[in-house]
Coordinates of C-alpha atoms and ligand atoms in Angstrom, one line a residue:
M270 CA 50.1 122.5 -14.3
S271 CA 52.8 124.5 -11.8
S272 CA 55.3 125.7 -10.9
L273 CA 59.0 125.4 -9.6
E274 CA 58.1 126.4 -6.1
S275 CA 55.4 123.7 -5.8
L276 CA 57.4 120.4 -7.4
T277 CA 57.5 118.3 -4.0
F278 CA 60.1 115.4 -3.6
D279 CA 60.2 112.1 -2.3
N280 CA 63.9 110.8 -2.6
G281 CA 63.6 107.3 -2.0
F282 CA 66.8 106.9 -3.0
A283 CA 68.3 109.1 -1.1
R284 CA 67.2 107.5 2.2
L285 CA 68.8 103.7 1.5
P286 CA 71.5 103.4 3.9
E287 CA 74.6 105.0 2.2
A288 CA 76.2 102.2 1.0
Y289 CA 74.6 103.0 -2.0
Y290 CA 75.8 106.3 -3.5
S291 CA 77.8 109.3 -2.0
R292 CA 75.9 112.0 -1.5
V293 CA 77.5 115.2 -4.0
C294 CA 77.4 118.3 -5.6
P295 CA 77.2 119.0 -9.0
T296 CA 80.1 120.7 -10.6
P297 CA 78.7 124.2 -11.7
V298 CA 79.1 125.3 -16.0
P299 CA 80.2 129.3 -15.9
D300 CA 76.9 130.5 -18.4
P301 CA 74.4 127.6 -19.2
Y302 CA 71.5 127.9 -21.7
L303 CA 68.7 125.8 -22.5
V304 CA 69.7 123.7 -25.5
C305 CA 65.8 121.9 -26.1
Y306 CA 63.1 120.9 -24.3
S307 CA 60.8 118.2 -24.1
P308 CA 57.5 119.9 -23.1
Q309 CA 55.6 115.9 -22.6
A310 CA 58.8 115.2 -20.3
L311 CA 58.1 118.3 -18.6
A312 CA 54.3 117.6 -17.9
L313 CA 55.6 115.1 -16.2
L314 CA 56.5 116.9 -13.4
D315 CA 53.9 118.4 -13.4
L316 CA 55.4 121.8 -14.6
D317 CA 54.3 125.2 -16.4
D318 CA 55.6 125.2 -20.4
R319 CA 56.9 128.5 -18.9
E320 CA 59.0 127.0 -16.0
I321 CA 62.1 126.1 -18.5
T322 CA 62.7 129.5 -19.8
R323 CA 63.0 130.5 -16.2
P324 CA 66.7 131.2 -14.7
E325 CA 66.5 129.0 -11.2
L326 CA 65.7 126.2 -13.7
I327 CA 68.2 126.5 -16.0
E328 CA 70.6 126.8 -13.2
T329 CA 68.9 123.8 -11.9
L330 CA 69.4 121.9 -15.0
A331 CA 73.0 122.6 -15.6
G332 CA 74.0 121.7 -11.8
N333 CA 75.3 124.7 -10.8
Q334 CA 72.6 125.4 -8.2
L335 CA 69.7 123.0 -6.1
L336 CA 66.3 123.3 -5.4
P337 CA 64.8 123.5 -1.5
G338 CA 63.3 119.8 -1.3
M339 CA 66.8 118.2 -3.7
D340 CA 69.0 115.4 -1.8
A341 CA 72.0 115.2 -4.8
I342 CA 73.5 112.1 -5.1
A343 CA 75.4 109.0 -7.3
A344 CA 74.9 106.1 -7.3
L345 CA 77.1 103.0 -6.8
Y346 CA 77.2 99.9 -9.4
A347 CA 79.6 97.6 -11.2
G348 CA 78.9 95.1 -14.4
H349 CA 79.5 93.4 -17.6
Q350 CA 81.3 95.0 -20.1
F351 CA 81.8 93.8 -22.3
G352 CA 81.8 90.2 -20.6
H353 CA 84.1 90.4 -17.9
Y354 CA 82.9 92.0 -14.8
V355 CA 84.2 95.6 -13.8
P356 CA 83.5 95.9 -10.0
Q357 CA 82.7 99.3 -9.7
L358 CA 81.5 101.8 -11.7
G359 CA 78.5 103.7 -10.7
D360 CA 76.7 107.3 -11.5
G361 CA 80.4 108.5 -12.9
R362 CA 78.8 111.6 -14.6
A363 CA 75.6 111.4 -13.7
I364 CA 73.8 113.1 -10.8
L365 CA 70.8 112.5 -9.6
L366 CA 68.6 115.5 -7.8
G367 CA 66.1 113.9 -6.5
E368 CA 62.4 112.3 -6.8
V369 CA 59.7 114.6 -8.0
R370 CA 56.4 113.0 -7.2
N371 CA 53.3 113.9 -9.5
A372 CA 49.8 115.5 -8.9
A373 CA 49.1 112.1 -10.1
G374 CA 51.6 109.7 -7.9
Q375 CA 54.0 108.8 -9.9
G376 CA 57.5 109.1 -8.7
W377 CA 60.2 110.8 -11.1
E378 CA 63.7 111.0 -10.4
V379 CA 65.5 113.8 -12.2
Q380 CA 69.0 112.6 -12.8
L381 CA 72.0 115.3 -14.5
K382 CA 73.9 113.5 -16.9
G383 CA 77.3 115.5 -17.4
A384 CA 77.6 117.1 -13.8
G385 CA 80.9 116.6 -12.9
R386 CA 82.7 114.5 -11.4
T387 CA 81.9 112.2 -8.7
P388 CA 83.2 109.6 -6.4
Y389 CA 83.0 106.7 -9.6
S390 CA 84.6 108.7 -12.8
R391 CA 87.8 106.8 -12.8
G392 CA 89.5 108.7 -15.1
G393 CA 86.9 110.9 -16.2
D394 CA 85.7 114.1 -16.4
G395 CA 82.5 114.0 -15.3
R396 CA 81.0 115.2 -18.0
A397 CA 78.9 115.2 -22.1
V398 CA 79.4 117.1 -24.9
L399 CA 77.0 118.8 -26.8
R400 CA 76.3 116.3 -29.5
S401 CA 76.1 112.7 -27.5
S402 CA 73.5 114.5 -25.4
I403 CA 71.9 115.6 -28.2
R404 CA 72.0 112.7 -29.3
E405 CA 70.6 110.3 -25.9
F406 CA 67.6 114.3 -26.0
L407 CA 66.2 113.0 -29.2
C408 CA 66.0 109.4 -29.0
S409 CA 64.9 108.7 -25.4
E410 CA 62.0 110.6 -26.6
A411 CA 61.5 109.3 -30.4
M412 CA 61.5 105.5 -28.1
H413 CA 58.8 106.8 -25.6
A414 CA 57.1 107.8 -29.0
L415 CA 57.3 104.5 -30.6
G416 CA 55.8 102.9 -27.1
I417 CA 59.1 101.5 -26.2
P418 CA 59.9 101.6 -21.8
T419 CA 62.8 103.7 -21.8
T420 CA 64.0 106.7 -19.1
R421 CA 62.9 109.9 -20.8
A422 CA 64.4 113.1 -21.3
L423 CA 63.8 116.6 -19.8
A424 CA 66.0 119.2 -21.2
I425 CA 69.3 119.9 -22.3
V426 CA 71.1 123.2 -20.9
G427 CA 74.6 123.7 -22.9
S428 CA 78.3 125.8 -21.6
D429 CA 80.6 127.3 -23.7
R430 CA 83.3 125.4 -21.2
P431 CA 85.5 123.1 -23.3
V432 CA 85.2 119.5 -22.8
Y433 CA 88.3 117.7 -24.6
R434 CA 86.7 114.4 -26.4
E435 CA 89.2 113.6 -29.9
D436 CA 88.3 116.8 -30.3
Q437 CA 88.5 119.9 -28.2
E438 CA 84.0 120.2 -27.9
T439 CA 81.3 121.6 -25.8
A440 CA 79.6 120.5 -22.4
A441 CA 75.9 119.7 -22.2
L442 CA 74.1 117.6 -19.2
V443 CA 70.5 116.8 -20.0
T444 CA 68.2 116.1 -17.5
R445 CA 67.1 112.5 -17.3
L446 CA 63.8 111.5 -16.0
A447 CA 62.9 107.6 -14.7
P448 CA 61.3 106.1 -12.4
S449 CA 64.3 104.5 -10.6
F450 CA 67.8 104.0 -12.8
V451 CA 68.9 100.4 -10.3
R452 CA 70.3 98.9 -12.9
F453 CA 71.8 95.1 -13.1
G454 CA 75.2 95.8 -11.8
S455 CA 72.9 97.8 -9.0
F456 CA 72.3 93.8 -7.3
E457 CA 76.1 93.2 -8.8
V458 CA 78.7 95.3 -7.0
F459 CA 77.4 93.7 -3.5
Y460 CA 77.0 89.9 -4.8
Y461 CA 81.3 90.3 -5.8
R462 CA 81.6 91.7 -2.4
N463 CA 80.1 89.2 -0.8
Q464 CA 77.2 91.9 0.7
I465 CA 74.5 89.7 0.9
E466 CA 72.3 91.6 3.4
S467 CA 72.7 95.0 0.6
I468 CA 72.1 93.3 -2.3
K469 CA 68.0 91.6 0.3
H470 CA 68.0 95.9 1.0
L471 CA 67.9 96.9 -2.3
A472 CA 66.0 93.9 -3.4
D473 CA 63.0 95.2 -0.7
Y474 CA 63.3 98.3 -1.8
V475 CA 62.3 98.0 -5.5
I476 CA 60.4 95.1 -5.2
A477 CA 58.1 97.7 -2.9
R478 CA 58.3 100.1 -4.2
Y479 CA 58.1 99.4 -8.8
Y480 CA 57.5 95.3 -7.9
P481 CA 54.8 96.2 -4.6
E482 CA 52.0 93.5 -6.1
L483 CA 54.6 91.1 -5.1
T484 CA 54.6 92.3 -1.6
A485 CA 51.7 89.9 -1.2
L486 CA 54.0 87.1 -1.7
A487 CA 55.7 85.1 1.3
D488 CA 58.7 84.5 -0.5
P489 CA 58.6 87.7 -3.4
Y490 CA 62.0 87.1 -4.8
P491 CA 62.0 84.8 -7.2
E492 CA 58.9 86.3 -8.3
F493 CA 60.4 89.3 -9.0
L494 CA 63.6 87.5 -11.0
R495 CA 61.0 86.0 -13.0
Q496 CA 59.7 89.7 -13.8
V497 CA 62.5 91.6 -14.4
A498 CA 63.0 88.6 -16.7
L499 CA 59.8 89.1 -19.0
R500 CA 59.6 92.8 -18.7
T501 CA 63.7 92.8 -20.1
A502 CA 62.0 89.9 -23.1
E503 CA 59.3 92.2 -24.0
L504 CA 61.6 94.9 -23.9
M505 CA 64.0 92.9 -26.6
A506 CA 60.7 92.6 -28.4
Q507 CA 60.1 96.1 -28.9
W508 CA 64.1 96.7 -29.8
Q509 CA 63.5 93.4 -32.4
A510 CA 60.7 94.8 -33.9
V511 CA 61.3 98.5 -34.2
G512 CA 65.3 97.7 -35.8
F513 CA 66.7 99.8 -32.6
S514 CA 70.2 98.1 -31.4
H515 CA 71.5 99.6 -28.0
G516 CA 75.5 99.1 -29.1
V517 CA 76.6 98.8 -25.4
M518 CA 73.9 96.3 -23.3
N519 CA 76.3 95.6 -21.0
T520 CA 74.7 95.2 -17.3
D521 CA 75.3 98.0 -15.7
N522 CA 73.5 99.5 -18.9
M523 CA 70.5 97.0 -18.4
S524 CA 67.0 98.3 -16.3
I525 CA 65.5 96.5 -13.4
L526 CA 62.3 98.4 -14.9
G527 CA 62.7 97.2 -18.6
L528 CA 63.7 100.6 -19.5
T529 CA 65.9 101.6 -22.5
L530 CA 69.0 103.2 -20.4
D531 CA 72.3 105.1 -21.0
Y532 CA 72.0 106.4 -24.7
G533 CA 75.6 105.7 -26.9
P534 CA 76.3 104.6 -29.7
F535 CA 73.0 103.4 -30.8
G536 CA 71.2 103.0 -34.3
F537 CA 67.9 102.5 -35.4
L538 CA 68.4 100.0 -38.6
D539 CA 68.3 101.6 -42.5
A540 CA 69.2 98.5 -44.7
F541 CA 67.8 95.8 -43.0
D542 CA 71.3 93.5 -41.6
P543 CA 70.6 91.3 -39.3
G544 CA 74.7 91.5 -38.3
Y545 CA 74.6 95.2 -37.4
V546 CA 77.7 96.6 -35.3
C547 CA 76.0 100.4 -34.5
N548 CA 79.1 100.9 -32.4
H549 CA 82.1 101.3 -33.9
S550 CA 84.7 100.4 -31.0
D551 CA 82.4 97.2 -31.3
T552 CA 85.0 95.3 -33.2
S553 CA 84.5 91.9 -32.4
G554 CA 80.4 92.3 -33.1
R555 CA 79.4 91.3 -29.8
Y556 CA 76.1 93.6 -29.3
A557 CA 75.1 93.6 -33.3
F558 CA 70.9 93.7 -34.0
D559 CA 71.0 89.8 -33.6
Q560 CA 72.9 89.4 -30.7
Q561 CA 70.7 91.8 -28.3
P562 CA 68.3 89.1 -27.5
D563 CA 70.4 86.7 -26.3
V564 CA 72.9 89.2 -24.5
A565 CA 70.1 90.0 -23.2
A566 CA 69.7 85.9 -21.3
W567 CA 73.2 86.2 -20.8
N568 CA 72.8 89.3 -18.3
L569 CA 69.8 88.2 -16.6
T570 CA 72.5 84.8 -15.9
K571 CA 74.9 87.5 -14.2
L572 CA 71.6 88.7 -12.9
A573 CA 69.9 86.0 -11.2
Q574 CA 73.9 84.9 -10.7
T575 CA 73.6 88.4 -7.5
L576 CA 69.9 86.9 -6.6
V577 CA 71.2 83.4 -5.6
P578 CA 71.7 84.2 -2.1
L579 CA 68.5 85.2 -2.1
M580 CA 66.7 81.9 -2.9
S581 CA 68.1 78.6 -4.7
V582 CA 70.2 77.6 -7.6
E583 CA 67.3 76.0 -8.6
A584 CA 64.6 78.9 -7.8
A585 CA 66.8 81.3 -9.7
S586 CA 67.9 79.6 -12.5
G587 CA 63.6 78.4 -12.9
A588 CA 63.1 82.5 -12.3
I589 CA 65.1 84.0 -16.0
S590 CA 64.5 79.7 -17.8
E591 CA 60.8 81.5 -19.5
Y592 CA 63.0 84.4 -20.9
P593 CA 63.8 82.1 -24.2
Q594 CA 59.4 81.2 -25.0
A595 CA 58.4 84.6 -23.9
F596 CA 61.2 86.4 -26.1
G597 CA 59.8 84.5 -28.7
R598 CA 56.4 85.4 -27.9
A599 CA 56.5 88.5 -27.1
Y600 CA 59.1 89.7 -31.0
L601 CA 56.5 87.1 -33.2
E602 CA 53.6 89.0 -31.5
R603 CA 54.9 92.2 -32.7
M604 CA 56.1 91.4 -36.6
A605 CA 52.4 89.5 -37.0
A606 CA 50.8 92.9 -37.0
K607 CA 53.6 94.6 -38.7
F608 CA 52.8 92.3 -41.7
G609 CA 48.9 93.2 -40.9
L610 CA 48.9 88.9 -40.0
P611 CA 47.8 86.8 -36.7
P612 CA 50.9 85.1 -34.8
G613 CA 51.6 81.6 -35.9
S614 CA 53.8 79.7 -38.1
E615 CA 53.3 81.2 -41.1
T616 CA 53.1 84.0 -40.6
A617 CA 56.5 83.6 -39.0
S618 CA 57.9 81.8 -41.9
L619 CA 56.4 84.6 -44.0
A620 CA 57.8 87.2 -41.8
M621 CA 61.2 85.4 -41.5
D622 CA 61.1 85.4 -45.6
A623 CA 60.4 88.7 -46.0
L624 CA 63.5 89.7 -43.3
Q625 CA 66.1 87.2 -45.4
L626 CA 64.6 89.1 -48.7
L627 CA 65.5 92.7 -47.4
A628 CA 69.2 91.2 -45.8
Q629 CA 69.8 90.0 -49.3
N630 CA 68.5 93.2 -51.4
H631 CA 69.4 95.9 -48.9
V632 CA 66.3 96.9 -48.5
D633 CA 65.0 99.7 -46.0
Y634 CA 63.6 97.8 -43.6
T635 CA 61.6 101.0 -41.7
I636 CA 60.5 101.8 -45.9
F637 CA 59.4 98.2 -46.7
L638 CA 57.3 97.9 -43.3
R639 CA 56.1 101.5 -43.8
R640 CA 55.2 100.1 -48.0
L641 CA 53.8 97.0 -46.8
C642 CA 51.3 98.8 -44.9
D643 CA 49.7 99.6 -48.2
F644 CA 49.6 96.3 -50.6
D645 CA 46.9 96.0 -52.0
N646 CA 45.7 92.6 -52.2
G647 CA 43.5 93.2 -55.1
E648 CA 46.2 94.0 -57.4
N649 CA 49.4 91.9 -58.9
S650 CA 52.0 94.1 -59.9
H651 CA 52.5 96.2 -56.0
N652 CA 54.9 98.3 -58.0
T653 CA 55.8 100.6 -54.4
L654 CA 57.2 97.9 -52.8
R655 CA 58.7 95.9 -56.0
D656 CA 61.2 98.9 -56.5
L657 CA 62.7 98.4 -53.2
F658 CA 63.9 94.4 -54.8
L659 CA 66.8 94.2 -56.9
D660 CA 65.6 91.0 -57.4
R661 CA 61.9 91.0 -58.6
A662 CA 61.6 87.2 -59.2
A663 CA 61.5 86.9 -55.1
F664 CA 60.1 89.7 -54.3
D665 CA 57.2 88.2 -56.4
A666 CA 57.2 85.4 -55.2
W667 CA 56.8 86.8 -51.9
A668 CA 54.2 89.4 -52.2
A669 CA 52.4 85.9 -54.2
R670 CA 53.0 83.8 -50.6
Y671 CA 51.7 87.2 -48.5
A672 CA 48.8 87.7 -50.4
A673 CA 47.7 84.5 -50.1
A674 CA 47.6 84.6 -46.3
L675 CA 46.0 87.4 -46.5
R676 CA 43.3 86.0 -48.3
Q677 CA 43.1 82.5 -46.7
Q678 CA 42.6 85.5 -43.6
G679 CA 40.1 88.0 -45.2
S680 CA 41.7 90.3 -44.5
L681 CA 40.3 94.2 -45.3
D682 CA 42.8 96.6 -47.8
A683 CA 41.8 99.3 -45.7
E684 CA 41.5 98.0 -42.0
R685 CA 44.3 96.3 -42.3
S686 CA 46.0 99.5 -43.5
K687 CA 44.6 101.2 -40.4
A688 CA 46.2 98.8 -38.2
M689 CA 49.9 98.3 -39.4
R690 CA 50.0 102.2 -39.5
A691 CA 49.8 102.6 -36.6
V692 CA 52.7 99.8 -35.9
N693 CA 55.0 100.3 -38.6
P694 CA 56.4 103.7 -38.2
K695 CA 57.3 106.1 -40.9
Y696 CA 59.7 108.2 -38.6
I697 CA 62.3 106.7 -37.1
L698 CA 65.8 108.9 -35.5
R699 CA 67.5 107.4 -38.0
N700 CA 71.7 108.6 -37.7
H701 CA 72.0 110.6 -40.7
L702 CA 69.4 112.5 -39.3
A703 CA 69.9 113.2 -35.7
E704 CA 73.6 113.9 -37.2
I705 CA 71.9 117.1 -39.5
A706 CA 70.6 118.7 -36.2
I707 CA 74.4 118.0 -34.6
R708 CA 76.2 120.1 -37.2
R709 CA 73.5 122.7 -36.5
A710 CA 73.9 123.3 -33.0
T711 CA 77.9 122.8 -33.0
D712 CA 78.9 124.4 -35.7
E713 CA 75.3 127.3 -35.8
R714 CA 74.6 127.2 -32.3
D715 CA 71.1 126.5 -34.2
Y716 CA 69.3 124.4 -32.1
S717 CA 65.8 124.4 -33.8
E718 CA 66.6 121.1 -36.4
I719 CA 66.4 119.4 -33.0
N720 CA 63.0 121.1 -32.1
R721 CA 62.1 120.1 -35.1
L722 CA 63.2 116.6 -35.4
H723 CA 62.0 115.7 -31.9
A724 CA 58.2 116.9 -32.9
L725 CA 58.7 115.0 -35.8
L726 CA 59.1 111.7 -33.4
T727 CA 57.2 112.7 -31.8
H728 CA 54.4 111.3 -34.1
P729 CA 56.0 108.8 -35.3
F730 CA 53.1 106.7 -37.1
D731 CA 51.7 110.0 -38.3
E732 CA 51.5 110.8 -42.0
Q733 CA 54.0 114.3 -41.9
P734 CA 53.1 115.3 -45.2
E735 CA 55.9 118.5 -44.7
Y736 CA 58.2 116.3 -43.1
E737 CA 58.4 113.7 -46.0
P738 CA 62.2 113.7 -46.7
Y739 CA 62.7 112.9 -43.1
A740 CA 61.4 109.5 -44.0
A741 CA 63.4 109.1 -46.5
E742 CA 66.4 106.5 -47.1
P743 CA 70.6 107.9 -45.6
P744 CA 72.0 109.7 -47.9
D745 CA 75.6 108.3 -49.7
W746 CA 77.4 110.5 -46.8
A747 CA 76.1 108.2 -44.0
K748 CA 77.5 105.5 -44.6
R749 CA 81.0 107.3 -43.2
I750 CA 79.5 108.8 -39.6
E751 CA 81.2 106.7 -36.1
I752 CA 79.5 105.9 -33.7
S753 CA 81.9 105.5 -30.6
C754 CA 81.2 105.3 -27.4
S755 CA 83.2 109.2 -26.6
S756 CA 80.9 111.3 -25.1
Ligands
AMP539 P1 78.4 104.5 -20.7 O1 79.7 103.7 -20.9 O2 78.4 105.6 -20.8 O3 77.3 103.6 -19.5 O4 79.6 104.4 -19.0 C1 80.5 103.1 -18.6 C2 80.4 103.5 -16.7 O5 81.5 105.3 -17.4 C3 79.6 104.5 -16.5 O6 79.9 104.0 -15.1 C4 79.5 106.2 -16.0 O7 79.5 106.7 -15.0 C5 81.4 106.0 -16.0 N1 81.7 107.2 -17.5 C6 81.2 107.2 -18.3 N2 81.6 108.9 -19.3 C7 82.8 109.6 -18.4 C8 83.0 110.7 -18.1 N3 83.5 111.7 -19.3 N4 84.2 110.7 -17.0 C9 83.3 109.9 -15.4 N5 82.8 108.8 -15.8 C10 82.3 108.2 -17.1
MG540 MG1 75.8 103.3 -18.9

């Protein structure tokens, strides 16, 4: 572990031609203070824990100064938002400071979100509020701990500088880390401007850096597109299996590396509801929970279209044609593991019937699966599970089928329970948990709840008896929490 002075910057993206970004300076904020940080993310930069309290680092994460070797830029991109093409978006409030190369040889781009206006800010103020920054920080790190590919969050720095949304709030900056923040929309912008060379150059850059095994191919582009489709399928399988709803699956929020990117009005399912729409502003339900795999497929067709100049139409459609099967297979594998059964058609129908029962009985998705880990196949009553259902007879019928399937596999309770506990989290970032941490932080300047949640969610599969209430169903007031795009 080392100090700020020994950070080595590489800045691969900033070495691309200026077509891809604008050089910018973060706009300073007055009197920044550290709200929270992730020791695990800090370690990705090889930084010692003590470094986080150094004024130089806090000033840097506030956008008030740059460290030697940083080269600050805002990236250009476009995207399909709610189905409509928007020709110019770009980092309207995110500023890439540089890319750190750690001792293990990994490159981590360091990006401030909420660092002030850029040439892509359009009407916005370039800022982020503390409320949404807390949600992004907690969820990024929680997703990582769940084993789901995601951008990471290093820290939140706050300032009392006012930021105006529906109400007056205060400013915050989240420092995000990712190997790359390139999005589907980073390619789209050049396709619709008919700048084919820029598409090719960006594809070459992404392939060389992030898909290096493809550089040996005579024609790497179709395989590149295929790999993006497969990573996206895997990501969707993980979202659906854990019950995560992103909320704004525009093509500008789709990572070219298959990472969960841009946390806005996301939500985890409480009671299982396939039509769950976490974004209060999404009135048509375009990005409802059960639509996500299909939306990703649609987004992939938009990416494929932008890459057609680099290949034939047939090659492009062939490259994404495996997506539905890849998603289906990955989802079934994850669900089978969650139910403690081998993947197969019988498991699929048991799992899907269970989901239907959960939906009909408004049963909490996470709690059901965690209790299922303790299913005792020698017993008939299964009371802790049964109590979750209003329709006891329907549950009993399902449980009898499940018990028979387990017996047929010769499944041993203790073994299965252990394996299931490693894939069915006990703790997830429920909206109400984030809300409590946010209220403490914004009303009382008390950040301890953020730290508590962060620590808890770093071990989502472990029993943590002192935090038992954090695994409970949401309280009634949680129904009134409205999460919109305002951030
Ligand atoms: P999002 O829905 O957060 O992914 O944002 C969509 C686009 O709007 C992105 O290009 C953002 O950079 C931009 N944007 C969102 N909020 C702001 C803001 N407060 N100021 C400037 N740009 C913003
Ligand atoms: Mg975005």
